[in-house]
Amino acid sequence: MDLDQANESQDTNQWVPVRKRIREKNIRVNTPPPSKKKNNNYLSVPEMIVKQEEEIHPAASLTQDYMEQVDCDSQEDLFGDYDSFADDSCFLAQLEDAERQYPIFTSSPAESEQEDRKDAVEPLTTFQNPNLLNCSQSNDNKAHKHSAEDAILATDKQDSSGKKSNVASEQICTEALSVLHVGNVDELPSSQLALMEDFNSTLIKHRSKSLVSETSEVSNYCVNDHPNIPSHSENETLSLNKIQNQSRTTNSGANKQMSLKDQMKNAMAGNAAAPVPQASRSKQLKEIGLSEEINIALKTIEATSGVDIGPFYGLPSKVKDLIFQFKGIKELYEWQHTCLTLESVQERKNLIYSLPTSGGKTLVAEILFMQELLCRKNDVLFVLPYVALVQEKVRGLSSFGIEFDFLVEEYAGSKGKFPPIKRRRKKSLYIATIEKAHSLVNSLIETERINSLGLVVVDELHMLGEGSRGAILEMVLSKILYTSKNTQIIGMSATLNNVSDLQRFLRAEHYTSNFRPVQLKEFVKIHDSIYEVDNKSEDYFTFSRVLSYKYSSNMEKIDPDHLIALVTEVIPKYSCLVFCPTKKNCENVSKMLCKYLSKVVLRSPYVARDFLRRSQYKQMIGRAGRAGIDTQGESILITQEQDKKLVRDLVSRPLEGCYSNLLHDNEKGIKDLLLSLIGLKVAQTLDKIVEFMAGTLLGVQQEQLFKGKGILEVIEQALEQLLEKGLIESKVSSSSNEEEMYHKLQVTKLGHATFKGSIDLVYCDTLNTDLKKSLEGLVLGNYLHLIYLVTPYDMVSQCTPDWMVYFRQFHQLDIVEQKVFAIVGVPESFLTKKASGQAVRKTVDGFVVARFYLSLVLYSLFKEMNTWAVAQKFNMSRGFMQNLLNSAAAFSSSVLHFCEELEEFWAYQALFQDLTHKLSYCVKPELVSLMEVSGVLEARARQLYKAGYKSLSYLANASPEVLVQTIKHMSKRQAKQIVSSAKMLLNEKAEALQEEVEELLQLPIDLPLQSVSNETSW
C-alpha cells in the first residue's frame, strides 16, 4: 500500500475521520430503518431539488402532474433484480443525513447566486460522513450506484432561472465520491468506474466563465479531496464532453418529463457505453489496501485511538517495511512486543528497560520515538554516550526522516544550534551526546520551549554512575523532570544492581528480561591454557583446552599473548573483535590482525591503568555472536597469572550499583548544576534549590552518599564557593538574618557566560584571564595564537612534551609565528635548555608550556591536514590526535558562546566562529561541504570529490547504485546511508532558510493601528 498518498495532506490526518466513521457504523446499522410512510423528513433527491426551487421561487408553483412524474413511491422497484430503496436502509440514511447536514436554502436569487459563487471559490475540506461509509461497507453495489447516479442527476438539474444549483451539486457530488473512495471499488462495474473517472477528469480540466463551468468548478473541489481518482487521456475527455453536451442540448427539456426511474435507467445506459479503463487496477488495489489498514489499525491499538495512524504499533506499515529494508528485521522478538504494549508505555509513563547487550533494546526506542514524532507531533531527544554512535544513528535514521517528513539533527562535537531552530511545520529528532544534550536542554528551558520536547530516550542509562559525564547526564534528566510535566523519559540500560534507585529518581516503571538472541560462552586464557567460566565450579573456572599453535621465535616476540592463534580459530569462516587497553596498543595489534565481528577477545583486563569493572566486561563480551548468523558467541579474556584472582572476582561478582556523581571530583557536578539553575532562573532561592535537589539521583541516594552531612549543608557550601569565584551574587534583605542571605540569587556576567558556554568551573577564571591578556597583543598574522586560546585545558595532563620535537618545531616556524611563543610565555631560551638537557633556572609555567605543545600539534594538523604525517612528526598515536582535534573543536564552540555573553570580548566572536568551523573538519575548503554529512570523513570526502560529487547537493541527488560502482570499498548499505544523510542535511538547511523567510514576513502582533486621514498634509 502506498502510504505516501494516504499521508499526502500535511494539515489534516485522514485516518482519524475514517476511524470515526467506522466506529459510528455500528450505531447507524443498529438504527431502525426509516418509515416507508412519506413525510417531510424523508425526501427523495428529486423532491429535495424541487422543494429548493419552490422556496427560492414561491410564485412559480409546480403542477400536481409534474410532482407525480418526478415523485417516486418507496415501494416501486426501479432496478429489476436490485432491492428497492425502501429495503435499502443505508441509502435512506444517506438522504436523511444529507438533508440534515445541508438544509434547503431560502435566500433570494441574488443571494443564492452570491453564495454559489462564494462556495465555488472556497474548496471543500475532507468530507466526513459516517452514514456514507456505512453504506459503502454494508450494502455493496447498491449504494455506489445510487450515489453516483444521484450525483450525475443533481449536476444536470437546473433551477427556473437557468442557473445551476451549485450547492446541491457540490453536496451530492462530495457524498458520492466519499462513498466510492472508501468502499470496495472492485465490485463496481467497469463502465461505472470509467464514467466516474471521465466525469471527474472533465470537471478538473474544464473551468470556463460560463454557467456550466461553475458546476464543473464545484465538482473539481470534490475531486481534489480524492487525489487517487485515475485520470484519462484527452481523447476520452473530449468524447465524454461531446456526450454531455449532446445530453444537455437534446434532453434538457425531456428530463423534466421523464420519471426518476427512466432517468436512472438512461444514466446507467450511458455508463455502459463509456470506455473501459485500462490501467486503474493497481490504484483500485491500493485503495482496498488502505481500507484494510484502517481496520487493522483500529484493532491494534484501541487504547491510543486518538494518535494511532497505522497497524504497526500505531505507526504506518511502511515503518515496518523500512525496518526490514534497512535493518533486515522481519519480526520483533517477543520481549520487544511485550515492552511496546506495556500499559505504562501506552499511558506515556516514564520507563526503564534493561537487557543484556545485543538484546535489541535500541529498536524498541526507535519505534517509541517514531510514535512521538508521527502520532503525537512532538520533538524527540535521543541521548547517546559517544560521537561515533551519534553519527551512526544520524546516518541510520535519516532515511526514516525523509520518508515520514521529520528532521534528524546532529548534536555532537561542534555541531548543533542553541537554541534549536523553531520549526512551524516539521518536527525534529535531536540525536546528541551527553554534553550537547545538556546545552540543548538549557537552551530550551531558557527560551521556554522545553514542553515542545515530547520524549527523551537515553541509551546506556547506567552511565549515570560514571564520573563527570554521569553528573552531566543527571543534570539533564533532573532539569527535564523539574521543568516539564509533558516530557516522557525512556532509559535503556544493561542489567543494574540498584535499579530501584533509578526508578525513584525518574519516577519510572521498570521492565527487564534476560533475553539474548545468541548463546554466549565465557572463557579466560592464562598462558596457553583456556578455562571456561563456570559459576557452579568452586573457583569459577573449568579447564577447557590448551591452545596449540606453532610459533617461530620472531612471532613470539611480536605476539607474546598468542592473539594470532586465537583469531585463526574462527577466521575466515567467522569473525572476531579484539578489545585493547589503550589506543596505541590497538593500533599495534591491528597491524597483525584482521578485525571482524563475532568472537570477542579481550587483550587485557584493563582500560588504560584501571582494572575492568563488571559492567564494562559484560558490555564487551555481550557483542559476541550475531543474531541470524551465528549459533553461539564466544568471549576470551587474556590475563596473566598475577591477575587471576582479580579476574575471578570480575566474572563472578554481581554488577556494580549506579550512584550519583554530582559530588565527584571535589563536588564539581553540584556546583555546575547550581550555577545553571540560578542562571536559567529555575531556582533562585534556597528553598527552591533544596526542592529541586530532592528530586535528583543525589537526593534519592543522600542517605547512602552523605557522610555526616545533610543535603542542605552540601548546597550551602557549594553556593559559598560560587560566591567566592564571583559567578553568582545575592540580594540580601533589609534584615541581617543570615538565613535571608540567599533569599534571591542571580548570576554575574561571568557566571552567565560560564554556564552558557558550558565551561568547566575549574578553568573559567583561567580562560577569562587568557582572553583578556591576549586582547593586548593578539597575533592575527596566522591562526596559532587563536588555536592556543581554544586548546582544551583538560587534555594537557594526557601529554608530555618531547623537547627535541618542541625545539625543532620552533625553528621551523616563521618570525610572526615565533612571536606567539614569547607572548604566551614559552621563551626560546627555555626550549634550548630543555632540548640540550641543561638545568633551567628561570621560572616558567609548566602548564602553559605543555598546553602550547598541544597547540603546535593542532596547528600542524590545521596546516598540513594529514593525520599520518603529523602523528609521525610528534610521535603520537593517531587516536590521541583525533581525540585532541575533536575536543579542540568542541571547546572552541564553547569559548565562542562564552565570548558572546561578554561585551568586552566582542572582537573574538567572528574569529572563533571561523576557527570552530575550520577545526571541525581540518581539511581543504572544497571538502568541507561533503564532510558536513554525518559519517563522511576526510578520506571518503576526497574519494567523493574526485568522483565528481563536489557539494552537498551533488551527494543528495546521487544514486546509491552508481556510488557503489564508482567509489572503492563502499557497500550498498553505506551508499544508501550517505545519500539519505545528505538529503536530510539539505532538507534541514532549506527548512531553516524557509523558517527565516517566514519569520521576516510575519506581521508583528503588536503592530500599532494605522489611521489614514482623508486630508493629505504636506
Tab-separated table of N, CA and C in Angstrom, residues 4 28 90 115 165 189 193 215 257 299 349 401 409 451 541 591 710 713 723 747 828 849 854 861 907 912 924 963:
chain	number	residue	atom	x	y	z
A	4	ASP	N	2.349	7.001	1.245
A	4	ASP	CA	2.608	8.410	0.982
A	4	ASP	C	1.352	9.123	0.514
A	28	ARG	N	-25.213	3.375	13.241
A	28	ARG	CA	-26.099	3.579	12.105
A	28	ARG	C	-26.794	2.284	11.678
A	90	CYS	N	-29.456	1.873	4.223
A	90	CYS	CA	-28.275	2.720	4.108
A	90	CYS	C	-28.538	3.897	3.179
A	115	GLU	N	-23.977	33.273	-2.910
A	115	GLU	CA	-23.500	32.132	-2.120
A	115	GLU	C	-22.848	31.092	-3.020
A	165	SER	N	-27.678	24.643	-9.807
A	165	SER	CA	-27.721	24.625	-8.346
A	165	SER	C	-26.393	24.087	-7.826
A	189	PRO	N	-19.082	-1.974	-11.503
A	189	PRO	CA	-18.945	-2.334	-12.914
A	189	PRO	C	-17.881	-1.466	-13.550
A	193	LEU	N	-17.048	2.654	-13.229
A	193	LEU	CA	-15.765	3.243	-12.867
A	193	LEU	C	-15.279	4.201	-13.941
A	215	THR	N	-20.482	24.771	-12.231
A	215	THR	CA	-20.729	23.442	-11.678
A	215	THR	C	-19.477	22.583	-11.753
A	257	GLN	N	-39.649	15.771	-18.128
A	257	GLN	CA	-40.855	14.997	-18.332
A	257	GLN	C	-40.643	13.529	-18.008
A	299	LYS	N	-7.981	-2.162	15.355
A	299	LYS	CA	-7.951	-3.331	16.221
A	299	LYS	C	-6.639	-3.431	16.996
A	349	LYS	N	3.975	6.838	30.558
A	349	LYS	CA	4.718	6.948	31.806
A	349	LYS	C	6.203	6.761	31.511
A	401	GLY	N	13.458	9.756	8.358
A	401	GLY	CA	13.065	11.157	8.354
A	401	GLY	C	12.626	11.625	6.974
A	409	GLU	N	18.546	15.890	13.411
A	409	GLU	CA	19.569	16.902	13.649
A	409	GLU	C	20.669	16.347	14.553
A	451	ASN	N	8.624	22.302	26.821
A	451	ASN	CA	7.444	21.450	26.646
A	451	ASN	C	7.272	20.942	25.222
A	541	PHE	N	36.290	-21.499	37.459
A	541	PHE	CA	36.975	-21.820	36.220
A	541	PHE	C	36.974	-23.332	36.020
A	591	LYS	N	47.743	-4.051	13.236
A	591	LYS	CA	48.696	-4.266	12.158
A	591	LYS	C	48.916	-5.741	11.867
A	710	GLY	N	24.238	16.750	55.692
A	710	GLY	CA	22.917	16.773	55.105
A	710	GLY	C	22.963	17.460	53.756
A	713	GLU	N	23.441	21.248	53.910
A	713	GLU	CA	24.798	21.704	54.190
A	713	GLU	C	25.660	21.660	52.929
A	723	LEU	N	29.938	32.022	45.137
A	723	LEU	CA	30.000	33.434	45.502
A	723	LEU	C	31.450	33.918	45.544
A	747	VAL	N	23.022	35.241	38.696
A	747	VAL	CA	24.377	35.038	38.182
A	747	VAL	C	24.976	36.376	37.790
A	828	GLU	N	62.356	31.137	23.861
A	828	GLU	CA	63.248	30.267	23.091
A	828	GLU	C	64.358	29.691	23.961
A	849	VAL	N	53.421	25.726	29.099
A	849	VAL	CA	54.354	25.095	28.167
A	849	VAL	C	53.742	23.835	27.560
A	854	LEU	N	50.570	21.162	22.767
A	854	LEU	CA	49.378	20.627	22.099
A	854	LEU	C	48.868	21.587	21.030
A	861	LEU	N	48.191	20.054	12.287
A	861	LEU	CA	47.031	19.433	11.659
A	861	LEU	C	46.257	20.464	10.832
A	907	ALA	N	35.352	41.275	19.933
A	907	ALA	CA	36.282	41.095	18.809
A	907	ALA	C	36.566	39.617	18.531
A	912	PHE	N	36.437	33.331	16.408
A	912	PHE	CA	36.215	31.970	16.897
A	912	PHE	C	35.151	31.225	16.084
A	924	LYS	N	40.822	20.718	3.307
A	924	LYS	CA	40.763	21.763	2.300
A	924	LYS	C	39.331	22.257	2.147
A	963	LEU	N	27.153	5.108	-6.815
A	963	LEU	CA	28.198	5.309	-5.818
A	963	LEU	C	28.963	4.021	-5.554
